[in-house]
């Protein structure tokens, strides 16, 4: 049986159970926190305890795994999440490697690579592969998948280089990929085209935020490549209301695409995008943007829309297991 790396070490893929395929524990940029958060809006012990409470509550609803695509650009800091994972024994947390950038390459890679000031193989690829095969920094935790972005501006030079590095790390290791996309500009098509040209197995790619779209033709074009649709922003109604997300998933299930969708919220215990006002902002602007919205509200709505129990099991259990196997 294939194993999947988690914050507490490898587990059999069969043990993943019901899996939310795109959730964050924290989105907290280290430089932001270190320079402006401490003594202002960040209390380390409070936030760790709050995360333990929220994740234990998700586990109590039946969630067994969350897949956390927090990478460079979103504030990945594994030691903090390790502390939380140790206190949430009923939940597996899966870490990622990659870079989250809408446009530019981080300066730390800008001058190193083929044909650059320091002419060498692309160091991003080696860094990603090391995270996957050796471990992240000195934590002992291995990443289990790769993350990159193709946003509204498309394949800018920086984004293209990051995506090619992610693709080559996949080719070397077999690790699956999740790519953040913009459903309104249909950038998922650009991402999949690049990955295909780089030799990526598209069955191992989740097109993140595909569920922001209700354009069935676009979604079926993505799924027909073999890729998986990330129906992963439930509760973020500003992008697409839950009722519309449910209707779109039901329509795709009726067309035979249940084996090409995964479910999630893309929420977090805390995001620094709102400074110290995260809790208030989430309650006010997106009250359903929480880890238990799918189990509390969405699954019943899917069943009422004609989605079967087997199709829900496919999206929550079997598709994530296949992605990581």
PDB file of C-alpha atoms in Angstrom:
ATOM      1  CA  UNK A   1       0.000   0.000   0.000  1.00  0.00           C
ATOM      2  CA  UNK A   2       1.433   3.430  -0.938  1.00  0.00           C
ATOM      3  CA  UNK A   3       2.238   5.763   1.934  1.00  0.00           C
ATOM      4  CA  UNK A   4       1.622   9.496   2.191  1.00  0.00           C
ATOM      5  CA  UNK A   5       3.876  11.869   4.127  1.00  0.00           C
ATOM      6  CA  UNK A   6       2.137  13.852   6.885  1.00  0.00           C
ATOM      7  CA  UNK A   7       3.238  16.162   9.704  1.00  0.00           C
ATOM      8  CA  UNK A   8       3.481  13.092  11.961  1.00  0.00           C
ATOM      9  CA  UNK A   9       5.214  10.896   9.409  1.00  0.00           C
ATOM     10  CA  UNK A  10       4.110   8.516   6.645  1.00  0.00           C
ATOM     11  CA  UNK A  11       0.685   6.854   6.719  1.00  0.00           C
ATOM     12  CA  UNK A  12      -0.933   4.319   4.406  1.00  0.00           C
ATOM     13  CA  UNK A  13      -3.034   5.983   1.717  1.00  0.00           C
ATOM     14  CA  UNK A  14      -5.994   3.943   2.975  1.00  0.00           C
ATOM     15  CA  UNK A  15      -5.757   5.831   6.268  1.00  0.00           C
ATOM     16  CA  UNK A  16      -6.411   9.250   4.718  1.00  0.00           C
ATOM     17  CA  UNK A  17     -10.189   8.784   4.975  1.00  0.00           C
ATOM     18  CA  UNK A  18     -12.388  11.797   4.336  1.00  0.00           C
ATOM     19  CA  UNK A  19     -10.017  14.408   2.991  1.00  0.00           C
ATOM     20  CA  UNK A  20     -10.384  18.151   2.528  1.00  0.00           C
ATOM     21  CA  UNK A  21      -7.976  18.731  -0.329  1.00  0.00           C
ATOM     22  CA  UNK A  22      -7.217  22.450   0.022  1.00  0.00           C
ATOM     23  CA  UNK A  23      -7.083  23.941   3.519  1.00  0.00           C
ATOM     24  CA  UNK A  24      -4.516  26.041   5.327  1.00  0.00           C
ATOM     25  CA  UNK A  25      -3.641  25.931   8.998  1.00  0.00           C
ATOM     26  CA  UNK A  26      -1.989  29.355   8.973  1.00  0.00           C
ATOM     27  CA  UNK A  27      -1.311  31.913   6.269  1.00  0.00           C
ATOM     28  CA  UNK A  28       1.141  34.149   8.129  1.00  0.00           C
ATOM     29  CA  UNK A  29       4.124  35.654   6.301  1.00  0.00           C
ATOM     30  CA  UNK A  30       7.203  35.366   8.501  1.00  0.00           C
ATOM     31  CA  UNK A  31       8.567  38.831   7.729  1.00  0.00           C
ATOM     32  CA  UNK A  32       5.144  40.395   8.337  1.00  0.00           C
ATOM     33  CA  UNK A  33       4.768  38.585  11.647  1.00  0.00           C
ATOM     34  CA  UNK A  34       8.310  39.212  12.878  1.00  0.00           C
ATOM     35  CA  UNK A  35       8.266  42.929  12.064  1.00  0.00           C
ATOM     36  CA  UNK A  36       4.674  43.946  12.766  1.00  0.00           C
ATOM     37  CA  UNK A  37       2.733  41.125  14.382  1.00  0.00           C
ATOM     38  CA  UNK A  38       4.477  40.310  17.636  1.00  0.00           C
ATOM     39  CA  UNK A  39       3.121  42.396  20.497  1.00  0.00           C
ATOM     40  CA  UNK A  40       0.364  43.666  18.194  1.00  0.00           C
ATOM     41  CA  UNK A  41      -1.982  41.162  16.572  1.00  0.00           C
ATOM     42  CA  UNK A  42      -0.069  37.865  17.027  1.00  0.00           C
ATOM     43  CA  UNK A  43      -0.188  35.744  20.186  1.00  0.00           C
ATOM     44  CA  UNK A  44       1.627  32.478  19.404  1.00  0.00           C
ATOM     45  CA  UNK A  45       0.153  30.393  22.223  1.00  0.00           C
ATOM     46  CA  UNK A  46      -3.383  31.644  21.662  1.00  0.00           C
ATOM     47  CA  UNK A  47      -3.198  30.938  17.936  1.00  0.00           C
ATOM     48  CA  UNK A  48      -1.780  27.446  18.421  1.00  0.00           C
ATOM     49  CA  UNK A  49      -4.483  26.590  20.977  1.00  0.00           C
ATOM     50  CA  UNK A  50      -7.174  28.060  18.712  1.00  0.00           C
ATOM     51  CA  UNK A  51      -5.953  25.970  15.782  1.00  0.00           C
ATOM     52  CA  UNK A  52      -5.954  22.816  17.913  1.00  0.00           C
ATOM     53  CA  UNK A  53      -9.572  23.504  18.893  1.00  0.00           C
ATOM     54  CA  UNK A  54     -10.705  24.166  15.320  1.00  0.00           C
ATOM     55  CA  UNK A  55      -8.943  21.153  13.838  1.00  0.00           C
ATOM     56  CA  UNK A  56     -10.138  18.795  16.572  1.00  0.00           C
ATOM     57  CA  UNK A  57     -13.668  20.017  15.834  1.00  0.00           C
ATOM     58  CA  UNK A  58     -13.182  19.226  12.125  1.00  0.00           C
ATOM     59  CA  UNK A  59     -11.930  15.750  13.033  1.00  0.00           C
ATOM     60  CA  UNK A  60     -15.014  15.239  15.192  1.00  0.00           C
ATOM     61  CA  UNK A  61     -17.172  15.851  12.089  1.00  0.00           C
ATOM     62  CA  UNK A  62     -15.456  12.997  10.255  1.00  0.00           C
ATOM     63  CA  UNK A  63     -12.567  14.793   8.527  1.00  0.00           C
ATOM     64  CA  UNK A  64      -9.485  12.572   8.723  1.00  0.00           C
ATOM     65  CA  UNK A  65      -7.029  14.547   6.564  1.00  0.00           C
ATOM     66  CA  UNK A  66      -6.459  18.117   5.492  1.00  0.00           C
ATOM     67  CA  UNK A  67      -4.124  18.851   2.614  1.00  0.00           C
ATOM     68  CA  UNK A  68      -2.332  22.134   3.313  1.00  0.00           C
ATOM     69  CA  UNK A  69      -0.841  23.907   0.252  1.00  0.00           C
ATOM     70  CA  UNK A  70       0.914  26.591   2.311  1.00  0.00           C
ATOM     71  CA  UNK A  71       4.271  27.171   0.619  1.00  0.00           C
ATOM     72  CA  UNK A  72       6.830  29.974   0.202  1.00  0.00           C
ATOM     73  CA  UNK A  73       4.736  33.099  -0.429  1.00  0.00           C
ATOM     74  CA  UNK A  74       2.024  32.033   2.023  1.00  0.00           C
ATOM     75  CA  UNK A  75       4.206  31.755   5.122  1.00  0.00           C
ATOM     76  CA  UNK A  76       4.979  28.053   5.460  1.00  0.00           C
ATOM     77  CA  UNK A  77       6.492  27.416   8.901  1.00  0.00           C
ATOM     78  CA  UNK A  78       6.426  23.720   9.689  1.00  0.00           C
ATOM     79  CA  UNK A  79       7.529  23.768  13.365  1.00  0.00           C
ATOM     80  CA  UNK A  80       4.382  25.682  14.369  1.00  0.00           C
ATOM     81  CA  UNK A  81       2.104  23.287  12.496  1.00  0.00           C
ATOM     82  CA  UNK A  82       3.978  20.309  13.965  1.00  0.00           C
ATOM     83  CA  UNK A  83       3.034  21.513  17.445  1.00  0.00           C
ATOM     84  CA  UNK A  84      -0.598  21.566  16.386  1.00  0.00           C
ATOM     85  CA  UNK A  85      -0.501  18.178  14.638  1.00  0.00           C
ATOM     86  CA  UNK A  86       0.785  16.561  17.838  1.00  0.00           C
ATOM     87  CA  UNK A  87      -2.340  17.781  19.635  1.00  0.00           C
ATOM     88  CA  UNK A  88      -4.823  16.698  16.960  1.00  0.00           C
ATOM     89  CA  UNK A  89      -4.323  12.909  16.893  1.00  0.00           C
ATOM     90  CA  UNK A  90      -7.463  12.248  14.858  1.00  0.00           C
ATOM     91  CA  UNK A  91      -6.362  14.330  11.896  1.00  0.00           C
ATOM     92  CA  UNK A  92      -3.572  13.973   9.329  1.00  0.00           C
ATOM     93  CA  UNK A  93      -2.042  17.191   7.958  1.00  0.00           C
ATOM     94  CA  UNK A  94      -0.225  16.969   4.616  1.00  0.00           C
ATOM     95  CA  UNK A  95       2.412  19.583   3.740  1.00  0.00           C
ATOM     96  CA  UNK A  96       3.457  20.998   0.369  1.00  0.00           C
ATOM     97  CA  UNK A  97       6.477  22.453  -1.364  1.00  0.00           C
ATOM     98  CA  UNK A  98       6.575  25.041  -4.129  1.00  0.00           C
ATOM     99  CA  UNK A  99       6.182  28.799  -4.490  1.00  0.00           C
ATOM    100  CA  UNK A 100       3.058  30.959  -4.370  1.00  0.00           C
ATOM    101  CA  UNK A 101       3.569  33.957  -6.644  1.00  0.00           C
ATOM    102  CA  UNK A 102       1.116  35.658  -8.969  1.00  0.00           C
ATOM    103  CA  UNK A 103       3.755  37.289 -11.140  1.00  0.00           C
ATOM    104  CA  UNK A 104       7.374  37.602 -10.031  1.00  0.00           C
ATOM    105  CA  UNK A 105      10.085  35.117  -9.210  1.00  0.00           C
ATOM    106  CA  UNK A 106      11.522  35.479  -5.687  1.00  0.00           C
ATOM    107  CA  UNK A 107      14.787  37.420  -5.880  1.00  0.00           C
ATOM    108  CA  UNK A 108      16.578  34.527  -4.178  1.00  0.00           C
ATOM    109  CA  UNK A 109      16.238  32.537  -7.428  1.00  0.00           C
ATOM    110  CA  UNK A 110      16.397  35.401  -9.915  1.00  0.00           C
ATOM    111  CA  UNK A 111      20.139  35.240 -10.678  1.00  0.00           C
ATOM    112  CA  UNK A 112      20.720  31.480 -10.397  1.00  0.00           C
ATOM    113  CA  UNK A 113      19.812  29.049 -13.120  1.00  0.00           C
ATOM    114  CA  UNK A 114      20.541  28.091 -16.722  1.00  0.00           C
ATOM    115  CA  UNK A 115      22.054  31.016 -18.602  1.00  0.00           C
ATOM    116  CA  UNK A 116      21.821  33.400 -15.637  1.00  0.00           C
ATOM    117  CA  UNK A 117      24.502  35.288 -13.683  1.00  0.00           C
ATOM    118  CA  UNK A 118      25.282  32.065 -11.831  1.00  0.00           C
ATOM    119  CA  UNK A 119      24.897  29.542 -14.633  1.00  0.00           C
ATOM    120  CA  UNK A 120      23.712  26.302 -13.056  1.00  0.00           C
ATOM    121  CA  UNK A 121      20.769  23.908 -13.049  1.00  0.00           C
ATOM    122  CA  UNK A 122      17.604  25.548 -11.712  1.00  0.00           C
ATOM    123  CA  UNK A 123      18.015  25.463  -7.910  1.00  0.00           C
ATOM    124  CA  UNK A 124      14.257  25.589  -7.387  1.00  0.00           C
ATOM    125  CA  UNK A 125      13.944  22.053  -8.691  1.00  0.00           C
ATOM    126  CA  UNK A 126      16.553  20.743  -6.273  1.00  0.00           C
ATOM    127  CA  UNK A 127      14.973  22.635  -3.371  1.00  0.00           C
ATOM    128  CA  UNK A 128      11.538  21.211  -4.123  1.00  0.00           C
ATOM    129  CA  UNK A 129      12.905  17.694  -4.558  1.00  0.00           C
ATOM    130  CA  UNK A 130      14.776  17.952  -1.259  1.00  0.00           C
ATOM    131  CA  UNK A 131      11.557  18.971   0.533  1.00  0.00           C
ATOM    132  CA  UNK A 132       9.857  15.915  -0.966  1.00  0.00           C
ATOM    133  CA  UNK A 133      12.570  13.327  -0.450  1.00  0.00           C
ATOM    134  CA  UNK A 134      14.723  14.477   2.481  1.00  0.00           C
ATOM    135  CA  UNK A 135      12.537  16.850   4.451  1.00  0.00           C
ATOM    136  CA  UNK A 136      11.683  20.504   4.977  1.00  0.00           C
ATOM    137  CA  UNK A 137      14.542  22.368   6.668  1.00  0.00           C
ATOM    138  CA  UNK A 138      15.485  20.402   9.797  1.00  0.00           C
ATOM    139  CA  UNK A 139      11.935  19.399  10.790  1.00  0.00           C
ATOM    140  CA  UNK A 140      12.029  15.807   9.551  1.00  0.00           C
ATOM    141  CA  UNK A 141       8.719  16.490   7.783  1.00  0.00           C
ATOM    142  CA  UNK A 142       8.564  15.658   4.081  1.00  0.00           C
ATOM    143  CA  UNK A 143       6.276  17.462   1.680  1.00  0.00           C
ATOM    144  CA  UNK A 144       3.832  15.183  -0.139  1.00  0.00           C
ATOM    145  CA  UNK A 145       2.870  17.405  -3.082  1.00  0.00           C
ATOM    146  CA  UNK A 146       3.826  20.501  -5.070  1.00  0.00           C
ATOM    147  CA  UNK A 147       2.114  23.882  -5.330  1.00  0.00           C
ATOM    148  CA  UNK A 148       2.341  26.742  -7.843  1.00  0.00           C
ATOM    149  CA  UNK A 149       0.127  29.487  -9.289  1.00  0.00           C
ATOM    150  CA  UNK A 150      -1.194  30.591 -12.654  1.00  0.00           C
ATOM    151  CA  UNK A 151      -3.319  33.651 -11.948  1.00  0.00           C
ATOM    152  CA  UNK A 152      -5.087  36.289 -14.044  1.00  0.00           C
ATOM    153  CA  UNK A 153      -1.850  37.606 -15.593  1.00  0.00           C
ATOM    154  CA  UNK A 154      -1.077  34.133 -16.885  1.00  0.00           C
ATOM    155  CA  UNK A 155       2.384  32.771 -17.551  1.00  0.00           C
ATOM    156  CA  UNK A 156       4.558  35.753 -16.724  1.00  0.00           C
ATOM    157  CA  UNK A 157       8.272  34.916 -16.940  1.00  0.00           C
ATOM    158  CA  UNK A 158       8.475  34.389 -13.184  1.00  0.00           C
ATOM    159  CA  UNK A 159       5.338  32.262 -12.978  1.00  0.00           C
ATOM    160  CA  UNK A 160       6.381  30.182 -15.964  1.00  0.00           C
ATOM    161  CA  UNK A 161       9.763  29.387 -14.448  1.00  0.00           C
ATOM    162  CA  UNK A 162       8.183  28.387 -11.131  1.00  0.00           C
ATOM    163  CA  UNK A 163       5.642  26.168 -12.885  1.00  0.00           C
ATOM    164  CA  UNK A 164       8.334  24.476 -14.982  1.00  0.00           C
ATOM    165  CA  UNK A 165      10.378  23.838 -11.840  1.00  0.00           C
ATOM    166  CA  UNK A 166       7.322  22.326 -10.157  1.00  0.00           C
ATOM    167  CA  UNK A 167       6.688  20.187 -13.236  1.00  0.00           C
ATOM    168  CA  UNK A 168      10.261  18.908 -13.284  1.00  0.00           C
ATOM    169  CA  UNK A 169      10.171  18.126  -9.562  1.00  0.00           C
ATOM    170  CA  UNK A 170       7.041  16.090 -10.295  1.00  0.00           C
ATOM    171  CA  UNK A 171       8.780  14.276 -13.152  1.00  0.00           C
ATOM    172  CA  UNK A 172      11.720  13.413 -10.876  1.00  0.00           C
ATOM    173  CA  UNK A 173       9.674  12.270  -7.884  1.00  0.00           C
ATOM    174  CA  UNK A 174       6.141  11.445  -9.023  1.00  0.00           C
ATOM    175  CA  UNK A 175       4.767  13.864  -6.407  1.00  0.00           C
ATOM    176  CA  UNK A 176       1.361  15.278  -7.371  1.00  0.00           C
ATOM    177  CA  UNK A 177       0.686  18.957  -8.059  1.00  0.00           C
ATOM    178  CA  UNK A 178      -1.923  21.481  -6.994  1.00  0.00           C
ATOM    179  CA  UNK A 179      -2.003  24.668  -9.048  1.00  0.00           C
ATOM    180  CA  UNK A 180      -3.863  27.780  -7.913  1.00  0.00           C
ATOM    181  CA  UNK A 181      -5.805  29.123 -10.904  1.00  0.00           C
ATOM    182  CA  UNK A 182      -8.156  31.958 -11.753  1.00  0.00           C
ATOM    183  CA  UNK A 183     -11.458  30.482 -12.888  1.00  0.00           C
ATOM    184  CA  UNK A 184     -12.669  33.757 -14.400  1.00  0.00           C
ATOM    185  CA  UNK A 185      -9.733  34.022 -16.806  1.00  0.00           C
ATOM    186  CA  UNK A 186      -9.726  30.218 -17.221  1.00  0.00           C
ATOM    187  CA  UNK A 187      -6.024  30.086 -16.446  1.00  0.00           C
ATOM    188  CA  UNK A 188      -6.316  26.389 -15.624  1.00  0.00           C
ATOM    189  CA  UNK A 189      -6.037  25.692 -19.347  1.00  0.00           C
ATOM    190  CA  UNK A 190      -2.669  27.492 -19.501  1.00  0.00           C
ATOM    191  CA  UNK A 191      -1.402  25.552 -16.511  1.00  0.00           C
ATOM    192  CA  UNK A 192      -2.401  22.156 -17.866  1.00  0.00           C
ATOM    193  CA  UNK A 193      -0.953  22.920 -21.298  1.00  0.00           C
ATOM    194  CA  UNK A 194       2.406  23.830 -19.746  1.00  0.00           C
ATOM    195  CA  UNK A 195       2.383  20.757 -17.514  1.00  0.00           C
ATOM    196  CA  UNK A 196       1.571  18.460 -20.422  1.00  0.00           C
ATOM    197  CA  UNK A 197       4.490  19.855 -22.419  1.00  0.00           C
ATOM    198  CA  UNK A 198       6.776  19.274 -19.415  1.00  0.00           C
ATOM    199  CA  UNK A 199       5.777  15.602 -19.196  1.00  0.00           C
ATOM    200  CA  UNK A 200       3.490  15.836 -16.168  1.00  0.00           C
ATOM    201  CA  UNK A 201       0.924  13.100 -15.594  1.00  0.00           C
ATOM    202  CA  UNK A 202      -2.192  15.291 -15.598  1.00  0.00           C
ATOM    203  CA  UNK A 203      -4.099  12.744 -13.519  1.00  0.00           C
ATOM    204  CA  UNK A 204      -1.825  13.898 -10.691  1.00  0.00           C
ATOM    205  CA  UNK A 205      -2.824  17.568 -11.004  1.00  0.00           C
ATOM    206  CA  UNK A 206      -5.537  19.347  -9.032  1.00  0.00           C
ATOM    207  CA  UNK A 207      -6.723  22.525 -10.742  1.00  0.00           C
ATOM    208  CA  UNK A 208      -7.199  24.648  -7.655  1.00  0.00           C
ATOM    209  CA  UNK A 209     -10.240  26.935  -7.410  1.00  0.00           C
ATOM    210  CA  UNK A 210     -11.894  25.435 -10.483  1.00  0.00           C
ATOM    211  CA  UNK A 211     -15.064  25.504  -8.360  1.00  0.00           C
ATOM    212  CA  UNK A 212     -15.202  29.297  -8.585  1.00  0.00           C
ATOM    213  CA  UNK A 213     -16.556  28.720 -12.099  1.00  0.00           C
ATOM    214  CA  UNK A 214     -20.003  27.488 -13.107  1.00  0.00           C
ATOM    215  CA  UNK A 215     -19.015  27.217 -16.775  1.00  0.00           C
ATOM    216  CA  UNK A 216     -19.537  23.521 -17.401  1.00  0.00           C
ATOM    217  CA  UNK A 217     -17.780  23.614 -20.760  1.00  0.00           C
ATOM    218  CA  UNK A 218     -14.626  25.039 -19.155  1.00  0.00           C
ATOM    219  CA  UNK A 219     -14.734  22.584 -16.275  1.00  0.00           C
ATOM    220  CA  UNK A 220     -15.259  19.594 -18.556  1.00  0.00           C
ATOM    221  CA  UNK A 221     -12.370  20.724 -20.781  1.00  0.00           C
ATOM    222  CA  UNK A 222     -10.137  20.653 -17.716  1.00  0.00           C
ATOM    223  CA  UNK A 223     -11.424  17.307 -16.481  1.00  0.00           C
ATOM    224  CA  UNK A 224     -11.221  15.691 -19.918  1.00  0.00           C
ATOM    225  CA  UNK A 225      -7.416  16.085 -19.774  1.00  0.00           C
ATOM    226  CA  UNK A 226      -7.443  13.708 -16.788  1.00  0.00           C
ATOM    227  CA  UNK A 227      -6.880  16.518 -14.269  1.00  0.00           C
ATOM    228  CA  UNK A 228      -8.852  16.851 -11.044  1.00  0.00           C
ATOM    229  CA  UNK A 229     -11.164  19.810 -10.412  1.00  0.00           C
ATOM    230  CA  UNK A 230     -10.562  21.574  -7.106  1.00  0.00           C
ATOM    231  CA  UNK A 231     -14.075  22.439  -5.902  1.00  0.00           C
ATOM    232  CA  UNK A 232     -12.344  23.975  -2.965  1.00  0.00           C
ATOM    233  CA  UNK A 233     -13.691  27.342  -1.852  1.00  0.00           C
ATOM    234  CA  UNK A 234     -16.946  26.419  -0.170  1.00  0.00           C
ATOM    235  CA  UNK A 235     -17.996  29.236   2.131  1.00  0.00           C
ATOM    236  CA  UNK A 236     -16.123  31.892   0.155  1.00  0.00           C
ATOM    237  CA  UNK A 237     -19.365  33.160  -1.326  1.00  0.00           C
ATOM    238  CA  UNK A 238     -17.865  36.346  -2.756  1.00  0.00           C
ATOM    239  CA  UNK A 239     -16.299  34.188  -5.461  1.00  0.00           C
ATOM    240  CA  UNK A 240     -19.236  31.815  -5.962  1.00  0.00           C
ATOM    241  CA  UNK A 241     -22.208  31.186  -3.641  1.00  0.00           C
ATOM    242  CA  UNK A 242     -22.597  27.732  -2.098  1.00  0.00           C
ATOM    243  CA  UNK A 243     -25.883  27.141  -3.933  1.00  0.00           C
ATOM    244  CA  UNK A 244     -24.174  27.666  -7.288  1.00  0.00           C
ATOM    245  CA  UNK A 245     -21.180  25.517  -6.329  1.00  0.00           C
ATOM    246  CA  UNK A 246     -23.547  22.714  -5.342  1.00  0.00           C
ATOM    247  CA  UNK A 247     -25.524  22.994  -8.570  1.00  0.00           C
ATOM    248  CA  UNK A 248     -22.337  22.867 -10.643  1.00  0.00           C
ATOM    249  CA  UNK A 249     -21.005  19.794  -8.839  1.00  0.00           C
ATOM    250  CA  UNK A 250     -24.384  18.070  -9.194  1.00  0.00           C
ATOM    251  CA  UNK A 251     -24.415  18.793 -12.932  1.00  0.00           C
ATOM    252  CA  UNK A 252     -20.899  17.428 -13.327  1.00  0.00           C
ATOM    253  CA  UNK A 253     -21.771  14.311 -11.336  1.00  0.00           C
ATOM    254  CA  UNK A 254     -24.717  13.732 -13.652  1.00  0.00           C
ATOM    255  CA  UNK A 255     -22.299  13.928 -16.576  1.00  0.00           C
ATOM    256  CA  UNK A 256     -20.002  11.324 -15.053  1.00  0.00           C
ATOM    257  CA  UNK A 257     -17.267  13.516 -13.545  1.00  0.00           C
ATOM    258  CA  UNK A 258     -17.494  12.491  -9.882  1.00  0.00           C
ATOM    259  CA  UNK A 259     -14.111  10.799 -10.264  1.00  0.00           C
ATOM    260  CA  UNK A 260     -12.575  14.138 -11.294  1.00  0.00           C
ATOM    261  CA  UNK A 261     -13.552  16.386  -8.356  1.00  0.00           C
ATOM    262  CA  UNK A 262     -12.332  17.007  -4.815  1.00  0.00           C
ATOM    263  CA  UNK A 263     -13.934  19.181  -2.131  1.00  0.00           C
ATOM    264  CA  UNK A 264     -12.618  21.775   0.305  1.00  0.00           C
ATOM    265  CA  UNK A 265     -12.940  25.339   1.665  1.00  0.00           C
ATOM    266  CA  UNK A 266      -9.493  26.994   1.264  1.00  0.00           C
ATOM    267  CA  UNK A 267      -9.940  28.465   4.735  1.00  0.00           C
ATOM    268  CA  UNK A 268      -7.498  28.691   7.652  1.00  0.00           C
ATOM    269  CA  UNK A 269      -7.314  28.997  11.410  1.00  0.00           C
ATOM    270  CA  UNK A 270      -5.744  32.412  10.845  1.00  0.00           C
ATOM    271  CA  UNK A 271      -4.705  34.532   7.841  1.00  0.00           C
ATOM    272  CA  UNK A 272      -2.670  37.707   8.207  1.00  0.00           C
ATOM    273  CA  UNK A 273      -4.272  39.270   5.126  1.00  0.00           C
ATOM    274  CA  UNK A 274      -6.541  41.131   7.569  1.00  0.00           C
ATOM    275  CA  UNK A 275      -3.871  41.846  10.180  1.00  0.00           C
ATOM    276  CA  UNK A 276      -5.316  41.122  13.594  1.00  0.00           C
ATOM    277  CA  UNK A 277      -8.907  41.365  12.333  1.00  0.00           C
ATOM    278  CA  UNK A 278      -9.058  37.880  10.826  1.00  0.00           C
ATOM    279  CA  UNK A 279     -11.701  36.466  13.180  1.00  0.00           C
ATOM    280  CA  UNK A 280     -13.995  39.460  12.827  1.00  0.00           C
ATOM    281  CA  UNK A 281     -13.497  39.688   9.064  1.00  0.00           C
ATOM    282  CA  UNK A 282     -14.247  36.010   8.521  1.00  0.00           C
ATOM    283  CA  UNK A 283     -17.395  36.138  10.671  1.00  0.00           C
ATOM    284  CA  UNK A 284     -18.625  39.293   8.959  1.00  0.00           C
ATOM    285  CA  UNK A 285     -17.648  38.743   5.344  1.00  0.00           C
ATOM    286  CA  UNK A 286     -17.739  34.936   5.023  1.00  0.00           C
ATOM    287  CA  UNK A 287     -19.448  33.307   8.029  1.00  0.00           C
ATOM    288  CA  UNK A 288     -19.549  29.881   6.356  1.00  0.00           C
ATOM    289  CA  UNK A 289     -15.861  29.927   5.429  1.00  0.00           C
ATOM    290  CA  UNK A 290     -14.874  27.328   8.018  1.00  0.00           C
ATOM    291  CA  UNK A 291     -13.637  23.735   8.107  1.00  0.00           C
ATOM    292  CA  UNK A 292     -17.045  22.218   8.948  1.00  0.00           C
ATOM    293  CA  UNK A 293     -19.221  23.968   6.344  1.00  0.00           C
ATOM    294  CA  UNK A 294     -19.029  21.027   3.927  1.00  0.00           C
ATOM    295  CA  UNK A 295     -20.032  18.495   6.573  1.00  0.00           C
ATOM    296  CA  UNK A 296     -22.633  20.734   8.210  1.00  0.00           C
ATOM    297  CA  UNK A 297     -24.326  22.126   5.101  1.00  0.00           C
ATOM    298  CA  UNK A 298     -22.879  21.157   1.730  1.00  0.00           C
ATOM    299  CA  UNK A 299     -23.163  17.364   1.818  1.00  0.00           C
ATOM    300  CA  UNK A 300     -26.895  17.511   2.561  1.00  0.00           C
ATOM    301  CA  UNK A 301     -27.358  20.062  -0.228  1.00  0.00           C
ATOM    302  CA  UNK A 302     -25.478  17.802  -2.660  1.00  0.00           C
ATOM    303  CA  UNK A 303     -27.698  14.853  -1.731  1.00  0.00           C
ATOM    304  CA  UNK A 304     -30.792  17.020  -2.223  1.00  0.00           C
ATOM    305  CA  UNK A 305     -29.431  17.923  -5.670  1.00  0.00           C
ATOM    306  CA  UNK A 306     -29.216  14.301  -6.759  1.00  0.00           C
ATOM    307  CA  UNK A 307     -25.591  13.547  -5.902  1.00  0.00           C
ATOM    308  CA  UNK A 308     -25.342  10.037  -4.453  1.00  0.00           C
ATOM    309  CA  UNK A 309     -23.603   8.840  -1.310  1.00  0.00           C
ATOM    310  CA  UNK A 310     -21.183   6.897  -3.501  1.00  0.00           C
ATOM    311  CA  UNK A 311     -20.315  10.034  -5.480  1.00  0.00           C
ATOM    312  CA  UNK A 312     -19.680  11.965  -2.278  1.00  0.00           C
ATOM    313  CA  UNK A 313     -17.438   9.135  -1.077  1.00  0.00           C
ATOM    314  CA  UNK A 314     -15.656   9.301  -4.416  1.00  0.00           C
ATOM    315  CA  UNK A 315     -14.930  13.028  -4.049  1.00  0.00           C
ATOM    316  CA  UNK A 316     -14.039  12.990  -0.334  1.00  0.00           C
ATOM    317  CA  UNK A 317     -12.176   9.681  -0.022  1.00  0.00           C
ATOM    318  CA  UNK A 318     -11.271   7.838  -3.211  1.00  0.00           C
ATOM    319  CA  UNK A 319     -10.130  10.752  -5.390  1.00  0.00           C
ATOM    320  CA  UNK A 320      -7.716  12.094  -2.737  1.00  0.00           C
ATOM    321  CA  UNK A 321      -6.408   8.576  -2.136  1.00  0.00           C
ATOM    322  CA  UNK A 322      -5.795   8.079  -5.869  1.00  0.00           C
ATOM    323  CA  UNK A 323      -4.098  11.480  -6.138  1.00  0.00           C
ATOM    324  CA  UNK A 324      -1.545  10.526  -3.490  1.00  0.00           C
ATOM    325  CA  UNK A 325      -1.138   6.861  -4.462  1.00  0.00           C
TER     326      UNK A 325
END
